[in-house]
Coordinates of C-alpha atoms in Angstrom, one line a residue:
Chain X
X695 CA 3.4 -28.9 -25.8
X696 CA 0.5 -27.4 -27.8
X697 CA -2.1 -29.0 -25.7
X698 CA -0.3 -27.9 -22.6
X699 CA -0.3 -24.3 -24.0
X700 CA -4.1 -24.5 -24.6
X701 CA -4.7 -25.9 -21.2
X702 CA -2.7 -23.0 -19.8
X703 CA -4.8 -20.5 -21.7
X704 CA -8.0 -22.3 -20.6
X705 CA -6.9 -22.2 -16.9
X706 CA -6.1 -18.5 -17.2
X707 CA -9.3 -17.5 -18.8
X708 CA -11.6 -19.6 -16.5
X709 CA -9.7 -18.5 -13.4
X710 CA -10.0 -14.8 -14.5
X711 CA -13.7 -15.1 -15.2
X712 CA -14.3 -16.8 -11.9
X713 CA -12.4 -14.1 -10.0
X714 CA -14.3 -11.4 -11.8
X715 CA -17.6 -13.0 -10.9
X716 CA -16.4 -13.3 -7.3
X717 CA -15.4 -9.6 -7.3
X718 CA -18.8 -8.5 -8.6
X719 CA -20.5 -10.6 -6.0
X720 CA -18.3 -9.1 -3.3
X721 CA -19.1 -5.5 -4.5
X722 CA -22.8 -6.4 -4.5
X723 CA -22.5 -7.8 -1.0
X724 CA -21.1 -4.5 0.2
X725 CA -24.4 -2.9 -0.7
X726 CA -25.6 0.1 -2.6
X727 CA -25.9 2.8 -3.7
X728 CA -23.8 1.4 -6.6
X729 CA -23.5 4.3 -8.9
X730 CA -23.1 7.3 -6.6
X731 CA -19.9 8.9 -5.5
X732 CA -19.3 8.2 -1.8
X733 CA -19.0 10.9 0.8
X734 CA -15.9 9.3 2.3
X735 CA -13.5 6.5 1.3
X736 CA -14.9 4.5 4.1
X737 CA -18.5 4.4 2.8
X738 CA -18.7 0.9 1.4
X739 CA -16.0 -1.2 3.1
X740 CA -18.7 -3.2 5.0
X741 CA -22.4 -3.7 4.3
X742 CA -23.2 -1.6 7.4
X743 CA -21.2 1.7 7.4
X744 CA -18.4 1.7 9.9
X745 CA -18.3 4.4 12.6
X746 CA -15.1 5.6 11.0
X747 CA -17.2 7.0 8.2
X748 CA -19.1 9.2 10.6
X749 CA -15.8 10.2 12.3
X750 CA -14.5 11.5 9.0
X751 CA -17.7 13.4 8.3
X752 CA -17.9 14.9 11.8
X753 CA -14.2 15.9 11.7
X754 CA -14.8 17.6 8.3
X755 CA -17.7 19.6 9.8
X756 CA -15.6 20.4 13.0
X757 CA -12.6 21.5 10.9
X758 CA -14.7 24.4 9.5
X759 CA -16.6 25.1 12.7
X760 CA -14.0 25.1 15.4
X761 CA -11.3 27.8 15.9
X762 CA -8.0 26.9 14.3
X763 CA -5.3 25.8 16.7
X764 CA -7.9 24.5 19.3
X765 CA -7.3 21.2 20.9
X766 CA -9.7 18.5 19.8
X767 CA -10.2 14.8 20.2
X768 CA -12.6 12.3 18.7
X769 CA -14.0 9.0 19.9
X770 CA -17.1 6.8 20.2
X771 CA -18.0 6.8 23.9
X772 CA -19.5 3.3 23.9
X773 CA -16.1 1.8 23.0
X774 CA -14.7 2.8 26.4
X775 CA -12.7 1.7 28.3
X776 CA -10.8 0.2 25.3
X777 CA -11.4 3.3 23.2
X778 CA -11.2 2.9 19.4
X779 CA -8.3 5.3 18.7
X780 CA -8.9 5.2 14.9
X781 CA -11.5 8.0 15.2
X782 CA -9.1 10.5 16.7
X783 CA -6.5 9.4 14.1
X784 CA -9.1 10.1 11.3
X785 CA -9.7 13.5 12.9
X786 CA -6.0 14.2 12.9
X787 CA -6.0 13.8 9.2
X788 CA -9.2 15.8 8.5
X789 CA -8.3 18.7 10.9
X790 CA -4.7 19.7 10.0
X791 CA -5.2 23.2 11.4
X792 CA -6.2 22.0 14.8
X793 CA -4.2 20.2 17.6
X794 CA -5.8 16.7 17.7
X795 CA -5.0 14.9 20.9
X796 CA -5.5 11.2 22.0
X797 CA -8.9 10.5 23.5
X798 CA -7.9 10.7 27.2
X799 CA -10.5 12.6 29.3
X800 CA -9.6 11.5 32.8
X801 CA -8.0 14.9 33.6
X802 CA -5.0 13.2 35.2
X803 CA -2.8 12.6 32.2
X804 CA -2.4 16.1 30.7
X805 CA -4.8 18.7 29.5
X806 CA -8.4 18.1 28.6
X807 CA -9.0 18.8 24.9
X808 CA -11.1 21.9 24.4
X809 CA -13.4 20.1 22.0
X810 CA -14.6 16.5 21.8
X811 CA -16.1 15.0 18.7
X812 CA -18.4 12.3 20.0
X813 CA -19.0 9.9 17.1
X814 CA -22.6 8.7 16.7
X815 CA -23.4 8.9 20.4
X816 CA -23.9 11.4 23.2
X817 CA -21.1 12.1 25.6
X818 CA -21.8 12.1 29.4
X819 CA -18.9 13.9 31.0
X820 CA -19.0 16.5 33.8
X821 CA -16.4 18.7 32.2
X822 CA -18.1 19.0 28.8
X823 CA -21.2 20.8 27.5
X824 CA -22.9 20.2 24.2
X825 CA -21.7 22.6 21.5
X826 CA -23.6 21.2 18.5
X827 CA -25.3 18.1 17.1
X828 CA -25.0 16.6 13.7
X829 CA -26.3 13.4 12.0
X830 CA -22.8 11.8 12.5
X831 CA -22.5 12.7 16.2
X832 CA -22.1 15.6 18.6
X833 CA -19.5 18.2 19.3
X834 CA -18.8 19.1 23.0
X835 CA -16.8 22.0 24.5
X836 CA -15.0 21.9 27.8
X837 CA -16.8 23.8 30.5
X838 CA -15.0 27.0 31.6
Chain N
X655 CA -9.3 20.6 -8.7
X656 CA -7.6 19.3 -5.6
X657 CA -8.3 15.7 -6.8
X658 CA -7.0 16.4 -10.3
X659 CA -3.7 18.0 -9.1
X660 CA -3.3 15.3 -6.4
X661 CA -3.8 12.5 -8.9
X662 CA -1.5 14.2 -11.4
X663 CA 1.2 13.9 -8.8
X664 CA 1.0 10.1 -9.2
X665 CA 0.8 10.3 -13.0
X666 CA 4.0 12.4 -13.1
X667 CA 6.0 9.7 -11.2
X668 CA 7.4 8.0 -14.3
X669 CA 9.1 11.3 -15.3
X670 CA 11.4 11.0 -12.3
X671 CA 12.4 7.4 -13.2
X672 CA 13.0 7.9 -16.9
X673 CA 16.8 7.6 -16.4
X674 CA 16.5 3.8 -16.3
X675 CA 14.9 3.5 -19.8
X676 CA 18.2 3.1 -21.6
X677 CA 19.3 0.2 -19.4
X678 CA 19.8 -2.9 -21.6
X679 CA 16.9 -5.0 -20.4
X680 CA 14.5 -2.1 -19.7
X681 CA 15.1 -0.8 -23.3
X682 CA 13.8 -4.1 -24.7
X683 CA 10.4 -3.8 -22.9
X684 CA 7.2 -2.3 -24.4
X685 CA 6.0 1.2 -23.5
X686 CA 3.7 0.0 -20.7
X687 CA 6.4 -2.0 -19.0
X688 CA 8.9 0.9 -19.3
X689 CA 6.4 3.4 -17.9
X690 CA 5.6 1.1 -15.0
X691 CA 9.3 0.6 -14.1
X692 CA 10.0 4.3 -14.4
X693 CA 7.0 4.9 -12.1
X694 CA 8.4 2.6 -9.4
X695 CA 11.8 4.2 -9.7
X696 CA 10.1 7.6 -9.6
X697 CA 8.5 6.9 -6.3
X698 CA 12.0 6.2 -4.8
X699 CA 13.3 9.3 -6.4
X700 CA 10.5 11.4 -4.9
X701 CA 11.1 9.8 -1.5
X702 CA 14.8 10.4 -1.7
X703 CA 14.4 14.1 -2.6
X704 CA 11.9 14.7 0.2
X705 CA 14.0 12.7 2.7
X706 CA 17.2 14.5 1.8
X707 CA 15.5 17.9 2.1
X708 CA 14.4 16.9 5.6
X709 CA 17.9 15.7 6.5
X710 CA 19.3 19.1 5.2
X711 CA 16.5 20.9 7.2
X712 CA 15.2 22.6 4.1
X713 CA 11.5 23.1 4.3
X714 CA 9.4 21.4 1.6
X715 CA 7.8 23.9 -0.7
X716 CA 6.9 23.8 -4.3
X717 CA 10.2 25.5 -5.2
X718 CA 12.4 23.3 -3.0
X719 CA 10.7 20.1 -4.1
X720 CA 10.0 20.9 -7.7
X721 CA 13.5 22.1 -8.6
X722 CA 15.4 18.9 -7.8
X723 CA 12.6 16.8 -9.2
X724 CA 12.5 18.9 -12.4
X725 CA 16.3 18.4 -12.7
X726 CA 15.9 14.6 -12.4
X727 CA 13.1 14.6 -14.9
X728 CA 15.1 16.7 -17.5
X729 CA 18.1 14.4 -17.1
X730 CA 15.7 11.4 -17.5
X731 CA 14.1 12.8 -20.6
X732 CA 17.6 13.4 -22.1
X733 CA 18.7 9.9 -21.3
X734 CA 15.5 8.3 -22.6
X735 CA 15.3 10.4 -25.8
X736 CA 16.6 8.9 -29.0
X737 CA 16.5 5.3 -27.9
X738 CA 15.0 2.6 -30.1
X739 CA 12.2 0.8 -28.3
X740 CA 10.0 -2.1 -29.3
X741 CA 6.3 -1.6 -30.3
X742 CA 3.6 -2.5 -27.8
X743 CA 2.8 -6.2 -27.2
X744 CA -0.7 -6.8 -28.7
X745 CA -2.8 -9.1 -26.6
X746 CA -5.4 -11.6 -28.1
X747 CA -8.9 -10.2 -28.2
X748 CA -10.1 -12.4 -25.3
X749 CA -7.3 -11.0 -23.1
X750 CA -8.0 -7.5 -24.2
X751 CA -11.6 -7.9 -23.1
X752 CA -10.6 -9.4 -19.8
X753 CA -8.0 -6.7 -19.1
X754 CA -10.6 -4.1 -19.9
X755 CA -13.2 -5.7 -17.6
X756 CA -10.7 -6.0 -14.7
X757 CA -9.6 -2.3 -15.2
X758 CA -13.2 -1.1 -15.1
X759 CA -14.0 -3.1 -11.9
X760 CA -10.8 -2.0 -10.3
X761 CA -11.5 1.7 -10.8
X762 CA -15.1 1.2 -9.9
X763 CA -14.2 -0.5 -6.6
X764 CA -11.7 2.2 -5.7
X765 CA -13.9 5.1 -6.7
X766 CA -17.0 3.8 -4.9
X767 CA -15.0 3.1 -1.7
X768 CA -15.4 -0.6 -1.9
X769 CA -11.7 -1.4 -1.7
X770 CA -10.6 1.1 0.9
X771 CA -8.2 0.2 3.8
X772 CA -9.0 2.2 6.9
X773 CA -5.2 2.7 7.3
X774 CA -5.2 5.5 4.8
X775 CA -7.3 7.5 7.3
X776 CA -5.8 6.1 10.4
X777 CA -2.1 6.7 9.8
X778 CA -0.8 6.9 6.3
X779 CA -2.8 10.0 5.5
X780 CA -2.6 11.8 8.9
X781 CA 1.1 11.1 9.0
X782 CA 1.7 12.6 5.5
X783 CA -0.5 15.6 6.4
X784 CA 1.5 16.4 9.5
X785 CA 4.8 16.0 7.6
X786 CA 3.6 18.3 4.8
X787 CA 2.2 20.9 7.2
X788 CA 5.5 20.8 9.1
X789 CA 7.5 21.1 5.9
X790 CA 9.3 17.8 6.3
X791 CA 9.9 14.7 8.4
X792 CA 10.6 16.2 11.8
X793 CA 11.2 14.9 15.3
X794 CA 8.6 17.4 16.6
X795 CA 5.9 15.7 14.5
X796 CA 7.1 12.2 15.3
X797 CA 7.1 12.9 19.1
X798 CA 3.6 14.4 19.0
X799 CA 1.1 12.4 21.3
X800 CA -1.0 11.4 18.3
X801 CA 2.0 9.9 16.6
X802 CA 2.3 7.3 19.3
X803 CA -0.8 5.7 17.7
X804 CA 0.5 6.0 14.2
X805 CA 3.5 3.6 14.3
X806 CA 6.0 6.4 14.7
X807 CA 8.9 4.2 13.8
X808 CA 7.3 2.9 10.6
X809 CA 9.2 3.4 7.3
X810 CA 8.1 6.7 5.7
X811 CA 8.1 6.2 1.9
X812 CA 4.3 6.2 1.5
X813 CA 3.8 9.2 3.7
X814 CA 6.5 10.9 1.7
X815 CA 4.6 10.0 -1.5
X816 CA 1.4 11.4 -0.1
X817 CA 3.3 14.5 1.0
X818 CA 4.4 14.9 -2.7
X819 CA 0.7 14.7 -3.6
X820 CA 0.0 17.6 -1.2
X821 CA 2.9 19.6 -2.6
X822 CA 1.2 19.4 -5.9
X823 CA -2.4 19.9 -4.7
X824 CA -1.7 22.0 -1.5
X825 CA -3.8 19.5 0.5
X826 CA -4.4 15.8 0.9
X827 CA -6.8 14.1 -1.4
X828 CA -7.8 10.7 0.2
X829 CA -9.7 9.9 -3.0
X830 CA -6.6 10.4 -5.2
X831 CA -4.5 8.3 -2.8
X832 CA -7.1 5.6 -3.1
X833 CA -7.1 5.7 -6.9
X834 CA -3.4 5.6 -7.0
X835 CA -3.8 2.0 -5.9
X836 CA -5.1 1.3 -9.4
X837 CA -1.9 2.8 -10.9
X838 CA 0.3 0.6 -8.6
X839 CA -1.6 -2.6 -9.5
X840 CA -1.7 -1.9 -13.2
X841 CA 2.0 -1.2 -13.1
X842 CA 2.6 -4.6 -11.5
X843 CA 0.7 -6.3 -14.3
X844 CA 2.4 -4.2 -16.9
X845 CA 5.8 -5.2 -15.6
X846 CA 5.0 -8.9 -15.4
X847 CA 3.4 -8.9 -18.9
X848 CA 6.0 -6.8 -20.5
X849 CA 9.0 -8.7 -19.1
X850 CA 7.5 -12.2 -19.7
X851 CA 5.3 -11.6 -22.7
X852 CA 2.9 -14.0 -21.0
X853 CA -0.7 -12.7 -21.3
X854 CA -2.2 -15.8 -19.6
X855 CA -0.3 -15.1 -16.3
X856 CA -0.7 -11.3 -16.6
X857 CA -4.5 -11.5 -16.9
X858 CA -5.0 -13.9 -13.9
X859 CA -2.5 -11.8 -11.9
X860 CA -4.6 -8.7 -12.7
X861 CA -7.8 -10.4 -11.6
X862 CA -6.2 -12.0 -8.6
X863 CA -4.7 -8.7 -7.4
X864 CA -7.9 -6.8 -7.9
X865 CA -10.0 -9.4 -6.1
X866 CA -7.6 -9.9 -3.2
X867 CA -6.9 -6.2 -2.7
X868 CA -10.7 -5.7 -2.6
X869 CA -11.2 -8.5 -0.1
X870 CA -8.3 -7.5 2.1
X871 CA -9.2 -4.5 1.8
X872 CA -6.0 -2.7 1.0
X873 CA -6.9 0.3 -1.2
X874 CA -4.9 3.4 -0.4
X875 CA -2.6 1.7 2.1
X876 CA 1.0 0.5 1.8
X877 CA 0.3 -2.9 0.3
X878 CA 0.0 -1.9 -3.4
X879 CA 3.2 0.2 -3.6
X880 CA 5.0 -2.5 -1.5
X881 CA 3.8 -5.2 -4.0
X882 CA 5.0 -3.0 -6.9
X883 CA 8.5 -2.8 -5.5
X884 CA 8.5 -6.5 -4.6
X885 CA 7.4 -7.7 -8.0
X886 CA 9.7 -5.4 -9.8
X887 CA 12.7 -6.7 -7.8
X888 CA 11.7 -10.3 -8.3
X889 CA 11.1 -9.8 -12.0
X890 CA 14.5 -8.1 -12.4
X891 CA 16.3 -10.9 -10.6
X892 CA 14.4 -13.7 -12.4
X893 CA 14.2 -12.4 -16.0
X894 CA 16.9 -9.8 -16.7
X895 CA 20.0 -11.1 -18.4
X896 CA 22.1 -8.0 -18.2
X897 CA 23.9 -7.8 -14.9
X898 CA 23.9 -4.0 -14.8
X899 CA 20.2 -3.7 -15.4
X900 CA 19.4 -6.4 -13.0
X901 CA 21.6 -4.9 -10.3
X902 CA 20.3 -1.4 -10.6
X903 CA 16.6 -2.2 -10.9
X904 CA 16.5 -4.9 -8.2
X905 CA 18.4 -2.7 -5.7
X906 CA 16.2 0.3 -6.3
X907 CA 13.1 -1.8 -6.0
X908 CA 14.3 -3.6 -2.8
X909 CA 15.2 -0.2 -1.2
X910 CA 11.7 0.9 -2.1
X911 CA 10.2 -2.2 -0.5
X912 CA 12.2 -1.8 2.7
X913 CA 11.2 1.9 2.9
X914 CA 7.5 1.2 2.4
X915 CA 6.5 -1.3 5.0
X916 CA 8.0 -3.5 7.8
X917 CA 7.2 -6.5 5.6
X918 CA 9.4 -5.0 3.0
X919 CA 12.4 -5.6 5.2
X920 CA 11.6 -9.3 5.5
X921 CA 11.1 -9.5 1.8
X922 CA 14.6 -8.2 1.3
X923 CA 16.0 -10.9 3.6
X924 CA 13.9 -13.6 1.7
X925 CA 15.3 -12.3 -1.6
X926 CA 18.9 -12.4 -0.3
X927 CA 18.5 -16.0 0.9
X928 CA 16.8 -17.1 -2.4
X929 CA 19.5 -15.5 -4.5
X930 CA 22.2 -17.3 -2.5
X931 CA 20.4 -20.7 -2.6
X932 CA 19.0 -20.7 -6.1
X933 CA 21.4 -18.5 -8.1
X934 CA 24.4 -19.5 -5.9
X935 CA 25.6 -15.9 -6.0
X936 CA 26.5 -14.3 -2.7
X937 CA 28.0 -11.3 -4.3
X938 CA 24.8 -10.5 -6.2
X939 CA 22.7 -11.0 -3.0
X940 CA 24.9 -8.5 -1.2
X941 CA 24.9 -6.0 -4.1
X942 CA 21.1 -5.9 -4.7
X943 CA 20.3 -5.8 -1.0
X944 CA 22.9 -3.3 0.1
X945 CA 20.9 -0.1 -0.8
X946 CA 17.9 -1.5 1.1
X947 CA 20.1 -2.3 4.1
X948 CA 21.6 1.1 4.1
X949 CA 18.2 2.9 3.8
X950 CA 16.6 0.8 6.4
X951 CA 19.6 0.8 8.7
X952 CA 19.7 4.6 8.5
X953 CA 16.1 4.8 9.4
X954 CA 16.3 2.3 12.3
X955 CA 19.4 4.2 13.7
X956 CA 17.4 7.4 13.5
X957 CA 14.5 5.8 15.3
X958 CA 16.6 4.2 18.0
X959 CA 18.7 7.4 18.6
X960 CA 15.6 9.5 19.0
X961 CA 13.6 7.1 21.2
X962 CA 11.0 6.4 18.6
X963 CA 11.4 2.6 18.5
X964 CA 8.3 0.4 18.7
X965 CA 7.8 -2.3 16.0
X966 CA 11.5 -3.0 15.7
X967 CA 11.6 -3.9 19.4
X968 CA 9.4 -6.9 18.5
X969 CA 12.6 -8.9 17.9
X970 CA 13.0 -9.4 21.6
X971 CA 9.5 -10.8 22.1
X972 CA 9.0 -14.5 23.1
X973 CA 8.1 -17.1 20.5
X974 CA 5.2 -19.6 21.1
X975 CA 6.0 -22.7 19.0
X976 CA 2.8 -24.4 20.2
X977 CA 0.8 -21.8 18.3
X978 CA 2.2 -22.9 14.9
X979 CA -0.7 -25.3 14.0
X980 CA -3.3 -22.6 15.0
X981 CA -1.5 -19.9 13.1
X982 CA -1.2 -22.1 10.0
X983 CA -4.9 -22.9 10.1
X984 CA -5.8 -19.2 10.5
X985 CA -3.4 -18.2 7.7
X986 CA -5.0 -20.8 5.4
X987 CA -8.4 -19.4 6.3
X988 CA -7.3 -15.8 5.6
X989 CA -5.6 -16.9 2.4
X990 CA -8.7 -18.5 1.0
X991 CA -10.1 -15.0 0.4
X992 CA -13.5 -16.5 0.4
X993 CA -13.1 -18.3 -2.9
X994 CA -11.5 -21.6 -1.9
X995 CA -7.9 -20.4 -2.5
X996 CA -8.7 -19.8 -6.2
X997 CA -6.0 -17.1 -6.6
X998 CA -3.4 -19.5 -5.3
X999 CA -4.6 -22.5 -7.2
X1000 CA -4.7 -20.7 -10.5
X1001 CA -1.1 -19.6 -10.0
X1002 CA 0.0 -23.1 -9.0
X1003 CA -1.8 -24.6 -12.0
X1004 CA 0.1 -22.2 -14.4
X1005 CA 3.4 -23.1 -12.7
X1006 CA 2.8 -26.8 -13.0
X1007 CA 1.8 -26.5 -16.6
X1008 CA 5.2 -24.8 -17.3
X1009 CA 8.8 -25.6 -16.4
X1010 CA 8.9 -25.5 -12.6
X1011 CA 12.7 -25.4 -12.4
X1012 CA 12.8 -22.1 -14.2
X1013 CA 10.6 -20.7 -11.4
X1014 CA 12.8 -21.7 -8.5
X1015 CA 13.7 -18.1 -7.3
X1016 CA 10.2 -16.6 -7.1
X1017 CA 8.9 -19.9 -5.7
X1018 CA 11.4 -19.9 -2.9
X1019 CA 10.7 -16.2 -2.1
X1020 CA 7.0 -17.1 -1.9
X1021 CA 7.7 -19.9 0.6
X1022 CA 10.1 -17.7 2.6
X1023 CA 7.7 -14.8 2.8
X1024 CA 5.0 -17.1 3.9
X1025 CA 7.3 -18.5 6.6
X1026 CA 8.2 -14.9 7.7
X1027 CA 4.5 -14.1 8.2
X1028 CA 4.1 -17.3 10.2
X1029 CA 7.2 -16.4 12.3
X1030 CA 5.7 -13.0 13.1
X1031 CA 2.4 -14.5 14.1
X1032 CA 3.8 -17.0 16.6
X1033 CA 5.1 -14.1 18.7
X1034 CA 1.7 -13.9 20.5
X1035 CA -0.1 -16.7 22.4
X1036 CA -3.3 -16.4 20.3
X1037 CA -2.8 -14.8 16.9
X1038 CA -6.4 -15.6 15.7
X1039 CA -7.7 -12.0 15.7
X1040 CA -4.4 -10.6 14.4
X1041 CA -4.3 -13.0 11.4
X1042 CA -8.0 -12.4 10.6
X1043 CA -7.2 -8.7 10.4
X1044 CA -3.8 -8.7 8.7
X1045 CA -3.5 -12.1 7.1
X1046 CA -5.3 -11.2 3.8
X1047 CA -3.0 -8.3 3.3
X1048 CA 0.3 -9.9 4.4
X1049 CA -0.4 -12.9 2.2
X1050 CA -0.6 -10.7 -0.9
X1051 CA 3.2 -10.8 -1.1
X1052 CA 3.7 -14.6 -1.4
X1053 CA 0.6 -14.8 -3.7
X1054 CA 2.1 -12.2 -6.1
X1055 CA 5.4 -14.0 -6.0
X1056 CA 3.7 -17.1 -7.3
X1057 CA 2.5 -15.2 -10.4
X1058 CA 6.1 -14.2 -11.1
X1059 CA 6.9 -17.9 -10.8
X1060 CA 4.1 -18.7 -13.2
X1061 CA 5.4 -16.2 -15.7
X1062 CA 9.0 -17.6 -15.3
X1063 CA 7.8 -21.2 -15.8
X1064 CA 6.0 -20.4 -19.0
X1065 CA 7.7 -22.5 -21.8
X1066 CA 7.0 -19.8 -24.4
X1067 CA 9.4 -17.5 -22.7
X1068 CA 12.3 -19.4 -24.1
X1069 CA 11.3 -18.4 -27.6
X1070 CA 11.1 -14.7 -26.8

């Protein structure tokens, strides 16, 4: 029984050390900077930052810039027609004082959002004009 | 300041669960184990208070939320005070060093956004923000167009917990929500270690959870609190000797699991089956699962009556039996976590080196929850993408169950 107990301890210690090494390797694979506080909780989930990081940062800017209560949506135009809805969901969290709508701009299914946060890319849409540009993307306002 | 207040909301949780400290088997545990159990119970207490306020149509405010929680905390302190509790379990130096290293890496990974699940920004967080701004769980919020993309029928315990955080801080702190994952994971390890006294299992469990949650990645999402409830329930049913303690702790934990994620409901079913088959005790299975069934049943009824159903409608979907081999292969791939199944192999080795018969209950739950995952995956003709995305997170439950089995199989437990 004693030898079995020592074997057990050895298994536990070796497995723990291997898992810790694998964890450090994984963190390193995700890339630097390693000792700076990230701007968003999405900064290092993949070696190349996800567009969701930019969606969060753009929403943060828009939350301060756009009038409270205005309708807003957010998306990355190149993901159309299967638009990645996670960007507007992120905006819904970052812009609690605005009315964040799903990214539907066909004009047939309900109102057009007053503002569009176009993540990373420019938006080409006849109903919208550029409001402002930022490193994370562009903000558009519906033409009146 | 926002972060500090928001994180303090999580640190306060054990206060609302102190009333379980005097239970026979909880009283025997060391401080870390008791705090961890009180924390898990505290989450349920917070969820219950916020939920009942919504049912009573009383808007959430610091006054309306703090008053009942303060009453619960005072009652808990009175109950816990004056008890005689054992001194902390002192680990060997090597384990102390390993626990410290795991803790540092866990906090590092969460703080530097290397373990974040997107779900905290995609629905857990936004959902909680909308509830908080609206002053409660309301049909108006659940019927909003944006909610159609946020699993509007999903159990609400985690959004309620994040709403509690906002009640403290007056706004959502995604960073605090992320770091709370560390508290949940440390609580799991403290419970297993405190109940079993088995440092060997506890240290590998800590490393395995930190690594797999990072690989999944699941920081800030529902997995960590779900695992906390699941492991607490399983530990109570496996280790506690006193029927009252076992019944109260297991039923609270199972209600918490069923109210956290959809997978929590299948876990409750798995536990019920395992208790009947292994412990040959139908009455116990009903007793411990009843609060979860009532909580979940109430929520499902609310969802159905108000036309919010989505995920629960999956029960009527067709099953593709020919997909089973593919699903199993993909699950095996997802479960390897990029380290050749090391987290699983370590747990199995610890079980085999102990007395396997003593680990029957958690082992069966591990098998059943794996089977439940497979059952869900064969509802689509090609689940490859689905499993690649969700598999590493879904498989955390059976993996964690194996570590409870490893602790239960430990021969040294008999001498404790």
